[in-house]
CSV table of N, CA and C in Angstrom, one decimal:
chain,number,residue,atom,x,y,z
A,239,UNK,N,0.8,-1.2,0.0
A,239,UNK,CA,0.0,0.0,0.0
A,239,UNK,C,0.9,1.2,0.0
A,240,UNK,N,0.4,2.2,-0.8
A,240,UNK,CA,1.2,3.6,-0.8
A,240,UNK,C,1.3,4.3,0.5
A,241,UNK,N,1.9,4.4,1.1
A,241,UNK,CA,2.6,5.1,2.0
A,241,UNK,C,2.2,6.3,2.3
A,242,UNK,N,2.0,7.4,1.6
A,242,UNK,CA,0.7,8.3,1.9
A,242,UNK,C,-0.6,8.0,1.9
A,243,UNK,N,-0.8,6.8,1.2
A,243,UNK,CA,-2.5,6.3,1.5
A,243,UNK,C,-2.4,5.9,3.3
A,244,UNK,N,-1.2,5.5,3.8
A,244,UNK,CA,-1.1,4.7,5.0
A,244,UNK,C,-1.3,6.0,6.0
A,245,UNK,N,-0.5,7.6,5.7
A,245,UNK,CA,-0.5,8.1,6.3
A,245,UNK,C,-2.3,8.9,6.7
A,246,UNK,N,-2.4,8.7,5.4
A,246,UNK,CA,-3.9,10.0,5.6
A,246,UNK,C,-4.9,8.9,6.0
A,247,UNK,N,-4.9,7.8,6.2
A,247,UNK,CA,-5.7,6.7,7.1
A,247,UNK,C,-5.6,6.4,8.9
A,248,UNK,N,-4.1,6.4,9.2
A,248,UNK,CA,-3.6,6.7,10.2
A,248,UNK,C,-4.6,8.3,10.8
A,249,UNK,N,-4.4,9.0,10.0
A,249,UNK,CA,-4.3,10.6,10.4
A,249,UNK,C,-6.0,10.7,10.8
A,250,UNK,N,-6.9,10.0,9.7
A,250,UNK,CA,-8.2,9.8,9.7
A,250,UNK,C,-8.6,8.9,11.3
A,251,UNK,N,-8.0,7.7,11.1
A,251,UNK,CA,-8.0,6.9,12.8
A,251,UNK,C,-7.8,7.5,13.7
A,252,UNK,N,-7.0,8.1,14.0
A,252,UNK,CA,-6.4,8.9,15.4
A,252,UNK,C,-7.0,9.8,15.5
A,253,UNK,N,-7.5,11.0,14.4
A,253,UNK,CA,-8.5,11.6,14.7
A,253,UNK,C,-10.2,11.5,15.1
A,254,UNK,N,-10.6,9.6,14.8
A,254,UNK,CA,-11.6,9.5,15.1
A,254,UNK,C,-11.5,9.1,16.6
A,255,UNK,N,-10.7,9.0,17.2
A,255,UNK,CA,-10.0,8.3,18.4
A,255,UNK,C,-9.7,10.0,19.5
A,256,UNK,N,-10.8,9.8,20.1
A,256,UNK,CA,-11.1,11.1,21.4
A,256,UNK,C,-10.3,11.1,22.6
A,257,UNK,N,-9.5,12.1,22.9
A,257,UNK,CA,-8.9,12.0,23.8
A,257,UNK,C,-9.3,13.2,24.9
A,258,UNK,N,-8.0,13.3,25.5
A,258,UNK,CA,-8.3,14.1,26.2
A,258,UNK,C,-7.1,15.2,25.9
A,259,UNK,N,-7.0,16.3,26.7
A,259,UNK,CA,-6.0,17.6,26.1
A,259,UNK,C,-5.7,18.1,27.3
A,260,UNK,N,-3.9,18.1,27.2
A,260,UNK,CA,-3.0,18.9,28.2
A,260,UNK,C,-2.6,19.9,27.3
A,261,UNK,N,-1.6,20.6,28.3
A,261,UNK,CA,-0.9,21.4,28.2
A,261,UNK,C,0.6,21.4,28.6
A,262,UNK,N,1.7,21.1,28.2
A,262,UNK,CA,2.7,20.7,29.1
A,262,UNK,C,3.6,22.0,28.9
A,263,UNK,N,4.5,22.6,30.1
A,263,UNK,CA,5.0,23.6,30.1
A,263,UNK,C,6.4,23.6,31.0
A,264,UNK,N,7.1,23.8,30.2
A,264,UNK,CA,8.8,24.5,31.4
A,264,UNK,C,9.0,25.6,31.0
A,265,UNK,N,10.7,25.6,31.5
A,265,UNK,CA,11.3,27.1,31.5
A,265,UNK,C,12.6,26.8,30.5
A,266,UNK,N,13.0,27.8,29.8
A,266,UNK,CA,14.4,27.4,29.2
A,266,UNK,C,15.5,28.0,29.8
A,267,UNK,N,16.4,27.9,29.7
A,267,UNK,CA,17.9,28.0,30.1
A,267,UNK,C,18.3,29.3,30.8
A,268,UNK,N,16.8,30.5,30.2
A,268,UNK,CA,17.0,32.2,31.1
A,268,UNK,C,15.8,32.0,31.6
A,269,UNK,N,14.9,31.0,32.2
A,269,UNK,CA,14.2,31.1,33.2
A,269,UNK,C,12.6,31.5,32.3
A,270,UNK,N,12.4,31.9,30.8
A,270,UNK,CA,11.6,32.3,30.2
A,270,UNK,C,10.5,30.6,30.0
A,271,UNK,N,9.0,30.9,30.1
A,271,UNK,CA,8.0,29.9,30.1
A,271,UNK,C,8.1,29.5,28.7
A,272,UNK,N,8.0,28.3,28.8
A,272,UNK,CA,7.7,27.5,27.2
A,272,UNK,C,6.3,26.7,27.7
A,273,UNK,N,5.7,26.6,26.4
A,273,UNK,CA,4.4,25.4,26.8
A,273,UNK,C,3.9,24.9,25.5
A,274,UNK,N,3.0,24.3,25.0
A,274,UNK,CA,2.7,23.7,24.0
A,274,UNK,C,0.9,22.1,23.9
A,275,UNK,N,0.3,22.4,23.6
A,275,UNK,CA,-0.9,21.8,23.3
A,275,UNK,C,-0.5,20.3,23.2
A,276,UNK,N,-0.9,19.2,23.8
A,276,UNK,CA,-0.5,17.9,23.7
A,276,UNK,C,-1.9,17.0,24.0
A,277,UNK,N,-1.8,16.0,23.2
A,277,UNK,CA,-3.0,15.0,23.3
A,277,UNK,C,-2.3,13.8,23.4
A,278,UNK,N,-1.2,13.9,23.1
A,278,UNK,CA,0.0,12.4,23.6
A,278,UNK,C,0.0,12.0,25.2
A,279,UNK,N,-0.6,12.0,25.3
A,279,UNK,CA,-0.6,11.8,26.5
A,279,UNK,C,-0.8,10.7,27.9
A,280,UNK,N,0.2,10.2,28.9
A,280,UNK,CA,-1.1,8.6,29.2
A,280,UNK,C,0.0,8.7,30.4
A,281,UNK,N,-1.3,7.7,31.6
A,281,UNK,CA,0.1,7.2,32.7
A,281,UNK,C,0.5,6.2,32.1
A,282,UNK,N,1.4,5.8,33.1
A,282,UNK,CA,2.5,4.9,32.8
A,282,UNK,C,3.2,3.7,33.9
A,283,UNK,N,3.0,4.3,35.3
A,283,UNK,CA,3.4,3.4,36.6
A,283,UNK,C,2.9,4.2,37.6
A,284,UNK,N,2.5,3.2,38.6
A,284,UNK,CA,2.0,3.8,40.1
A,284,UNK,C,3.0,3.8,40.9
A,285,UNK,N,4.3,3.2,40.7
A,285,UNK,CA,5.1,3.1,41.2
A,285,UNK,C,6.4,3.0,40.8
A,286,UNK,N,7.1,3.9,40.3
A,286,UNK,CA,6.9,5.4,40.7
A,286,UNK,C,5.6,5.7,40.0
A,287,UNK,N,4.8,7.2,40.2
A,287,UNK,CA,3.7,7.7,39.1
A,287,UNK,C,4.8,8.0,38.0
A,288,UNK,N,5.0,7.6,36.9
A,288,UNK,CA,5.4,8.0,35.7
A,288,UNK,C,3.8,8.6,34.7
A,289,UNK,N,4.1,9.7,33.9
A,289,UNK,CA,3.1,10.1,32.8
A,289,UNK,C,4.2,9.7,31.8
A,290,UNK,N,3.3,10.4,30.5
A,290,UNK,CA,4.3,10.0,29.3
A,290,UNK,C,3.5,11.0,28.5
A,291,UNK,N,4.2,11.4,27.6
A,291,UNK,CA,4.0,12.5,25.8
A,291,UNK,C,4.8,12.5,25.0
A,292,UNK,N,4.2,13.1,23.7
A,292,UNK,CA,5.4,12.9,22.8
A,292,UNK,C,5.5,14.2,22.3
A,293,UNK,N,6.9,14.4,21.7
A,293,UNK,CA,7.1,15.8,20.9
A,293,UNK,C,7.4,15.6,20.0
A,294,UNK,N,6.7,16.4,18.6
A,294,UNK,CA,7.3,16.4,17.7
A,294,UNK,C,8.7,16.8,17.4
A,295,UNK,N,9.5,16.4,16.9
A,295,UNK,CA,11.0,16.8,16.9
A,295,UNK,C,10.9,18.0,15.8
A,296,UNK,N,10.2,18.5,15.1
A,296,UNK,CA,10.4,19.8,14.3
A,296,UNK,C,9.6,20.9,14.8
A,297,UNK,N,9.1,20.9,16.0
A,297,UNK,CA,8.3,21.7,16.8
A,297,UNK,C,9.5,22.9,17.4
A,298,UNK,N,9.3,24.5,17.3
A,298,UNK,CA,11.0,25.1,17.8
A,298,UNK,C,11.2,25.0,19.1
A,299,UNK,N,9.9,24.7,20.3
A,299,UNK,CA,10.1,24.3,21.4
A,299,UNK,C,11.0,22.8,21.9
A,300,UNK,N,11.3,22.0,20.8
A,300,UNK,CA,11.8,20.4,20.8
A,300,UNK,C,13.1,20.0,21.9
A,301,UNK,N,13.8,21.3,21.2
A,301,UNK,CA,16.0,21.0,22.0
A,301,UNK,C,15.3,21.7,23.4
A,302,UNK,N,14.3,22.4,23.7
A,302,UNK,CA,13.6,22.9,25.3
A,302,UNK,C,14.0,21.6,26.0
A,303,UNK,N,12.7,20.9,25.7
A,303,UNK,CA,12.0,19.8,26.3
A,303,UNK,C,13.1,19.3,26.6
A,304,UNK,N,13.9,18.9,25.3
A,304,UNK,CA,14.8,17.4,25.5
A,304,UNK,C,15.4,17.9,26.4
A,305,UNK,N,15.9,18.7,26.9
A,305,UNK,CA,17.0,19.9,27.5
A,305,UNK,C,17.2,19.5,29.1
A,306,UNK,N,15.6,19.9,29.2
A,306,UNK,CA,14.9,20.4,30.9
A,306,UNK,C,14.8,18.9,31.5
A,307,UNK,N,14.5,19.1,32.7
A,307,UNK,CA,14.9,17.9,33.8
A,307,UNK,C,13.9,18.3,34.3
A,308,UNK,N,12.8,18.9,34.1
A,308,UNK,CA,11.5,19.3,34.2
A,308,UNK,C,10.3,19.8,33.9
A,309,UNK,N,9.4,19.5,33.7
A,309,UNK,CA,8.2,19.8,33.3
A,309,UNK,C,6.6,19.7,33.9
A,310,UNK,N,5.6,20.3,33.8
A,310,UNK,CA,4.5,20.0,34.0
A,310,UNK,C,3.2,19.4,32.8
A,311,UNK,N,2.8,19.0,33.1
A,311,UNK,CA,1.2,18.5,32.3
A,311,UNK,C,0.4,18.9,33.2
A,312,UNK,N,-0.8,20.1,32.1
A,312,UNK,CA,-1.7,20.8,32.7
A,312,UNK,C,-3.0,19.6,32.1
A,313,UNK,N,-4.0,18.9,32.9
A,313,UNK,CA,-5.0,18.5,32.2
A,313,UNK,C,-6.3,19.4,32.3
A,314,UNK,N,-6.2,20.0,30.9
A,314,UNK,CA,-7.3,21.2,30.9
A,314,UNK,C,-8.7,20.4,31.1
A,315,UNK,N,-9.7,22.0,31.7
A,315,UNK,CA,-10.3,21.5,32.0
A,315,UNK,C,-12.1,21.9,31.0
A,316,UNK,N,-13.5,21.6,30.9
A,316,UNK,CA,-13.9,21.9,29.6
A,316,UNK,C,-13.7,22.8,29.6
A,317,UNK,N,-13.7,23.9,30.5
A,317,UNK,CA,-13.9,25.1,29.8
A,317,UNK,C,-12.7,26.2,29.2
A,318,UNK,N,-11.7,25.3,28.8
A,318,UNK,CA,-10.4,25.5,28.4
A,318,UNK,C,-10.2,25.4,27.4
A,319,UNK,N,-10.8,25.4,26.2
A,319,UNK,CA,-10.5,25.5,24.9
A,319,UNK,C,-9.8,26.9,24.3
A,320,UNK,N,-9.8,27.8,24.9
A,320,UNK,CA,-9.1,28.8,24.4
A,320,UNK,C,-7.5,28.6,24.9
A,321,UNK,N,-7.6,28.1,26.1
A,321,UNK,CA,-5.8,28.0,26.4
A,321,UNK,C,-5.6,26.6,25.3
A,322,UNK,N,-6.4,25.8,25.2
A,322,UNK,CA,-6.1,24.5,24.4
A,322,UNK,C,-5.6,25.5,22.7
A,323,UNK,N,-6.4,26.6,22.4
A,323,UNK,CA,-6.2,27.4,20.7
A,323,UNK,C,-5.0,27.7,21.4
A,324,UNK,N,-4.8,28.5,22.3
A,324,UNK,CA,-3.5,29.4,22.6
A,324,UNK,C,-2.6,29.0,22.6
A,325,UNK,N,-2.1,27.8,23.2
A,325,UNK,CA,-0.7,26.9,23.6
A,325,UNK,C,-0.8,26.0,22.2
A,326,UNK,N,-1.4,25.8,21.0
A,326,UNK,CA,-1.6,25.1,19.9
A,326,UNK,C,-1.0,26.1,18.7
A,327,UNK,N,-1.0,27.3,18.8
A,327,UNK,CA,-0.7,28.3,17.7
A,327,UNK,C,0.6,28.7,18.2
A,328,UNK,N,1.0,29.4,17.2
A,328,UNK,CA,2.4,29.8,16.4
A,328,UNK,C,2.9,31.0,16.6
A,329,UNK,N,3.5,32.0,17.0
A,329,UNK,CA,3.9,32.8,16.7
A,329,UNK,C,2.8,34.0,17.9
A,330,UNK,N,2.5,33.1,18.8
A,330,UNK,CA,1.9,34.4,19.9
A,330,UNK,C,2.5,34.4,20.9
A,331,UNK,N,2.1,35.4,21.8
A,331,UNK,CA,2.8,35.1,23.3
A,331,UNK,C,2.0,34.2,24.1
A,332,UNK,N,1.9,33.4,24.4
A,332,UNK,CA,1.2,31.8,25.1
A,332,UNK,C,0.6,32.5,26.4
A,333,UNK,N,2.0,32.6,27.1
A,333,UNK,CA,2.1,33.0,28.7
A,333,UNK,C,1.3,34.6,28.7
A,334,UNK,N,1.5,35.5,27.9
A,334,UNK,CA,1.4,36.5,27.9
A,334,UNK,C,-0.1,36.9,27.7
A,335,UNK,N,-1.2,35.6,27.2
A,335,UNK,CA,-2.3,35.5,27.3
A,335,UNK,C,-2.9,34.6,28.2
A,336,UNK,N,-2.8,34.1,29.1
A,336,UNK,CA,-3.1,33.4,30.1
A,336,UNK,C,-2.6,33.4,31.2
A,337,UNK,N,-3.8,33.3,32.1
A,337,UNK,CA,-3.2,33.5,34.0
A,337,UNK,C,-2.0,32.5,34.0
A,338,UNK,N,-1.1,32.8,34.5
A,338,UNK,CA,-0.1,31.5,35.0
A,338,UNK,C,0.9,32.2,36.7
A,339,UNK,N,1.1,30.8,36.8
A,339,UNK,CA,2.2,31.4,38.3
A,339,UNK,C,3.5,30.9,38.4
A,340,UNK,N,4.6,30.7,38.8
A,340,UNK,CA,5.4,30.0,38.6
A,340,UNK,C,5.8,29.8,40.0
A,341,UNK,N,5.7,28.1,39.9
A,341,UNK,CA,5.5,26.9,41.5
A,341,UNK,C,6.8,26.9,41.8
A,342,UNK,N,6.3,26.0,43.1
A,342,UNK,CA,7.8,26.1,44.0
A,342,UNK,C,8.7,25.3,43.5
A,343,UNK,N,8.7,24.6,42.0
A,343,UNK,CA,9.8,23.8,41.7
A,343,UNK,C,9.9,24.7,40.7
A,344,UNK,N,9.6,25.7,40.1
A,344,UNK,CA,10.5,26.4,39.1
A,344,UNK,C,9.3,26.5,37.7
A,345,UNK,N,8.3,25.9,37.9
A,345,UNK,CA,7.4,25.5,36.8
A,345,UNK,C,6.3,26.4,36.4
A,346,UNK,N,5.9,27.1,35.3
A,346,UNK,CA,4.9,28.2,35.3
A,346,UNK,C,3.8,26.8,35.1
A,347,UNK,N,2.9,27.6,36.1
A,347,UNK,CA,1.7,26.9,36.3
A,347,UNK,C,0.7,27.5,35.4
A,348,UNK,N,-0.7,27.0,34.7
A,348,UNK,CA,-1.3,27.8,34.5
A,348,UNK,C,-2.8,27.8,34.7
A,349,UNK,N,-3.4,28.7,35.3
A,349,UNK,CA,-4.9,28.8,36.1
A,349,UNK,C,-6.0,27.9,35.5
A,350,UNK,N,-6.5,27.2,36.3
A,350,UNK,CA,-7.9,27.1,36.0
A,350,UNK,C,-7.9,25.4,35.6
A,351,UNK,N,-6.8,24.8,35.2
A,351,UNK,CA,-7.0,23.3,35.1
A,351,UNK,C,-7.3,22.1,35.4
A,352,UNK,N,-7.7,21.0,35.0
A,352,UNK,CA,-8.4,20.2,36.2
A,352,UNK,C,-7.3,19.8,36.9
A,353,UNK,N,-6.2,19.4,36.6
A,353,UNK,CA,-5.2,19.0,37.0
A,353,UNK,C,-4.0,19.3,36.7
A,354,UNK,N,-3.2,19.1,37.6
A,354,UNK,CA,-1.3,19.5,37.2
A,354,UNK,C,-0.6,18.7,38.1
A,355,UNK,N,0.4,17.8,37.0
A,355,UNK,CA,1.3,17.2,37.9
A,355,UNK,C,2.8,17.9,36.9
A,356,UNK,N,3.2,17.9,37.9
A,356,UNK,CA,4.7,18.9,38.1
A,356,UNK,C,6.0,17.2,37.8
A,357,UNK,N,6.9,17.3,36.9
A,357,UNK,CA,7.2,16.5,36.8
A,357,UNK,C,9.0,16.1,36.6
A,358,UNK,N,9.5,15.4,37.1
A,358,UNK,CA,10.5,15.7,36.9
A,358,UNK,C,11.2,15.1,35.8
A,359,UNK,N,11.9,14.9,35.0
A,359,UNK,CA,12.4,13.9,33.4
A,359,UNK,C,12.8,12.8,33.8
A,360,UNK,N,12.3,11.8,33.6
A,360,UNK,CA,12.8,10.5,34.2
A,360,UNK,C,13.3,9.4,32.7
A,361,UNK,N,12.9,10.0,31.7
A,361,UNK,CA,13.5,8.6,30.6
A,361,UNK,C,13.1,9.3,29.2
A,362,UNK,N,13.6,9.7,28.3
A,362,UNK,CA,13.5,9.9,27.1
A,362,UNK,C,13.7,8.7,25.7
A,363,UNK,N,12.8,8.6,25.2
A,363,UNK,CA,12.8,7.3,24.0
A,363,UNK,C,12.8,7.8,22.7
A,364,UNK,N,13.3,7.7,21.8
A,364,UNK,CA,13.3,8.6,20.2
A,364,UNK,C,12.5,7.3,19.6
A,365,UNK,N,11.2,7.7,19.0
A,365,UNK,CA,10.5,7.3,18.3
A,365,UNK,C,9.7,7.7,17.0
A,366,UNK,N,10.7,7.7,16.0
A,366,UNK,CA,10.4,8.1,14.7
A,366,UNK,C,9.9,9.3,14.6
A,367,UNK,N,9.7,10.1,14.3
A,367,UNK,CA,9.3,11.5,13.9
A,367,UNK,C,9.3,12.5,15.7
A,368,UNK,N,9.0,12.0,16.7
A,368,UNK,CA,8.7,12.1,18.0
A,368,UNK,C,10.0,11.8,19.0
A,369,UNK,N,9.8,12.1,20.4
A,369,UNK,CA,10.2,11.5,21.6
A,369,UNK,C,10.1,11.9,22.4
A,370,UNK,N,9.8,10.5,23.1
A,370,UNK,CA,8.8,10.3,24.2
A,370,UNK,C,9.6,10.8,25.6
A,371,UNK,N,8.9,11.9,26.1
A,371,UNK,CA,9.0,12.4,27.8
A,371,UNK,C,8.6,11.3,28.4
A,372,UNK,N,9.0,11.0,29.3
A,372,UNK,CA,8.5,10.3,30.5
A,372,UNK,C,8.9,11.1,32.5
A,373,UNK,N,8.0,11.4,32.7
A,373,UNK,CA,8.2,12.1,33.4
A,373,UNK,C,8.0,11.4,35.1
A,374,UNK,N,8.5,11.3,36.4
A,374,UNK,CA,7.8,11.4,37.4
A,374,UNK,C,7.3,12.5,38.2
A,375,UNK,N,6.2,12.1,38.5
A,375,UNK,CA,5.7,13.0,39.2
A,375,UNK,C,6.1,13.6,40.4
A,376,UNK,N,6.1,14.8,40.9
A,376,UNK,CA,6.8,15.1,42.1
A,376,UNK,C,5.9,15.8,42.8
A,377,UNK,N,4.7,16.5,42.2
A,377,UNK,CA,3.8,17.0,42.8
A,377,UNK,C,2.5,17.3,41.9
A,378,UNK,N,1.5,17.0,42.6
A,378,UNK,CA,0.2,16.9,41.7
A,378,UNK,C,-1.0,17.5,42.4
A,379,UNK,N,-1.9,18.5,41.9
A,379,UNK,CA,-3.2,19.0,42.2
A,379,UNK,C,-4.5,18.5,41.7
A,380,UNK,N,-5.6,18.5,42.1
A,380,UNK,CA,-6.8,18.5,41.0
A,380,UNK,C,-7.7,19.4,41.8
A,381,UNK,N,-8.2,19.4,40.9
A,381,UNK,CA,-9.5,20.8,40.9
A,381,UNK,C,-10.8,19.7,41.3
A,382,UNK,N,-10.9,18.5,40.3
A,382,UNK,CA,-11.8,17.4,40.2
A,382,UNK,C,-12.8,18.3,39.4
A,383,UNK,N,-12.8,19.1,38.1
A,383,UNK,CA,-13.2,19.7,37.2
A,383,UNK,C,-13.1,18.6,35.8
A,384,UNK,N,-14.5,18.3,35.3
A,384,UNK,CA,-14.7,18.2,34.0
A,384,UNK,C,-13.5,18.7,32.8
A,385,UNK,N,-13.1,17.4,32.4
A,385,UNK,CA,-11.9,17.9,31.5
A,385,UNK,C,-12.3,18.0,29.9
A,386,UNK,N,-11.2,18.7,29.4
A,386,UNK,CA,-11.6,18.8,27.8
A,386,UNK,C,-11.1,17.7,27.1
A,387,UNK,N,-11.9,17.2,26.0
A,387,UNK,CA,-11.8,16.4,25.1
A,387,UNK,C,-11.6,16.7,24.0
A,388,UNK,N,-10.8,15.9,23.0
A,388,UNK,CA,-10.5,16.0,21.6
A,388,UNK,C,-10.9,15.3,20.9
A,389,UNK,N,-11.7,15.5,19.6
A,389,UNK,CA,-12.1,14.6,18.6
A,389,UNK,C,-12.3,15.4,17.5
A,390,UNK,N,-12.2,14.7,16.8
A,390,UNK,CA,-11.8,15.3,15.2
A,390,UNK,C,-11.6,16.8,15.0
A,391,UNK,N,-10.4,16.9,15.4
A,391,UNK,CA,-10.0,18.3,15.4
A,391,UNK,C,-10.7,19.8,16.0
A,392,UNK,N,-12.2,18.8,16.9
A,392,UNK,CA,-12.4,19.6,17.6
A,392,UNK,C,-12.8,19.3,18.9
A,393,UNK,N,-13.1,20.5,19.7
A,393,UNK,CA,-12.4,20.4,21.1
A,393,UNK,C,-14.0,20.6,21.9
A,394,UNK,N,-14.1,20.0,23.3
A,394,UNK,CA,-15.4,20.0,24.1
A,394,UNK,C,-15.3,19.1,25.3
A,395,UNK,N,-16.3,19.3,26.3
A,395,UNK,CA,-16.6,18.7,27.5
A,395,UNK,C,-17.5,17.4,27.1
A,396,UNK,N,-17.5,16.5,28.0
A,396,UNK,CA,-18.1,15.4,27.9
A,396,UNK,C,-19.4,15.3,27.8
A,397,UNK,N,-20.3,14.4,27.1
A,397,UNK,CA,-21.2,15.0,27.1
A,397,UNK,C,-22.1,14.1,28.3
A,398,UNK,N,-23.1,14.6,28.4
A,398,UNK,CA,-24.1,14.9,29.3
A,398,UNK,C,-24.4,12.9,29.7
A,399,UNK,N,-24.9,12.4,28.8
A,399,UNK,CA,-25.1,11.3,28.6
A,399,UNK,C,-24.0,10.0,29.2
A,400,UNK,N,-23.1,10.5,28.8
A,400,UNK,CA,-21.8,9.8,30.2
A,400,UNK,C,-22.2,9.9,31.4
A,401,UNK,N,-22.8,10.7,32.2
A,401,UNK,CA,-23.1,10.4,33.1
A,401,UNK,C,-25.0,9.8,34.2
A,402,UNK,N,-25.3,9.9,32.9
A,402,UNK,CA,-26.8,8.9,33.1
A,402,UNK,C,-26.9,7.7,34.0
C-alpha cells in the first residue's frame, strides 16, 4: 500500500479516536515559560507515578523539552478550549495571554486546570518522527473539574449522557 494512503488513514484513525488535552509547560535555560498543546498523552506506573507525551521533533520548542529535567502537564479542563487554541498556535505570546504562576519547583503553572502534575524527566525514548518524555511526578493538584476532550480536530466537555 502507498505510504501516503497509509499516512492520511492513520491521520483519519487517530483523529476519530477522542482524547483528552494537556498542556505541558517548562522554562528554558534564562528562566523564560515554554508550553505547547499535547494530546500524547497517558500514565505509565504507580510506582513510581510515571506520565508519558510525545514531541514532535520539528516543533521550535523540541531542543527545550529534550533539554529540561522538568516539566509540568496541565490537564485542561472543559472550559479551556481557548488556552487549548492558545498553547496550539504559532507565533503568539502563550504565557502573555493566560493567567499563569510560577511553582515552588521552578514551573509556570497555568490557572484554571483540572489537574497539574509537576514532573521531573525520568526517561526519554526517540520514536520516529517524535520523543517520548517520561516524566515522574513530584507533585500533583486536581481541581476534580470536567476535563476537555479532543475529537476530530475539535475540542469540548463530555457530554451529558456519560453520566446517566
Amino acid at each position: 500500500m502507498d505510504n501516503s494512503k497509509n499516512v492520511a488513514c492513520f491521520k483519519e484513525v487517530m483523529g476519530n479516536y477522542p482524547t483528552g488535552v494537556t498542556v505541558v509547560t517548562t522554562v528554558d535555560e534564562q528562566g523564560v515559560p515554554l508550553g505547547l498543546t499535547v494530546n500524547s498523552f497517558a500514565s505509565v506506573s504507580l510506582d513510581p507515578l510515571l506520565v508519558l507525551w510525545s514531541i514532535d521533533k520539528r516543533v521550535s520548542t523540541y531542543e527545550t523539552f529534550i533539554k529540561t529535567d522538568k516539566f509540568a502537564v496541565h490537564v485542561l479542563s472543559a472550559d479551556q478550549g481557548d488556552i487549548c487554541s492558545l498553547f496550539a498556535s504559532r507565533d503568539i505570546d502563550r504565557f502573555g495571554n493566560c493567567e499563569w504562576d510560577l511553582s515552588e519547583n521552578g514551573l509556570p503553572i497555568i490557572e484554571g486546570a483540572s489537574g497539574v502534575m509537576q514532573c521531573k524527566t525520568f526517561k526519554t525514548i526517540e520514536a520516529g518522527d517524535h520523543t517520548i518524555l517520561i516524566g515522574e511526578v513530584v507533585a500533583i493538584e486536581s481541581e476534580n473539574k470536567e476535563p476537555l476532550l479532543y475529537h476530530k480536530r475539535k475540542f469540548g466537555k463530555i457530554p451529558d449522557e456519560f453520566y446517566i
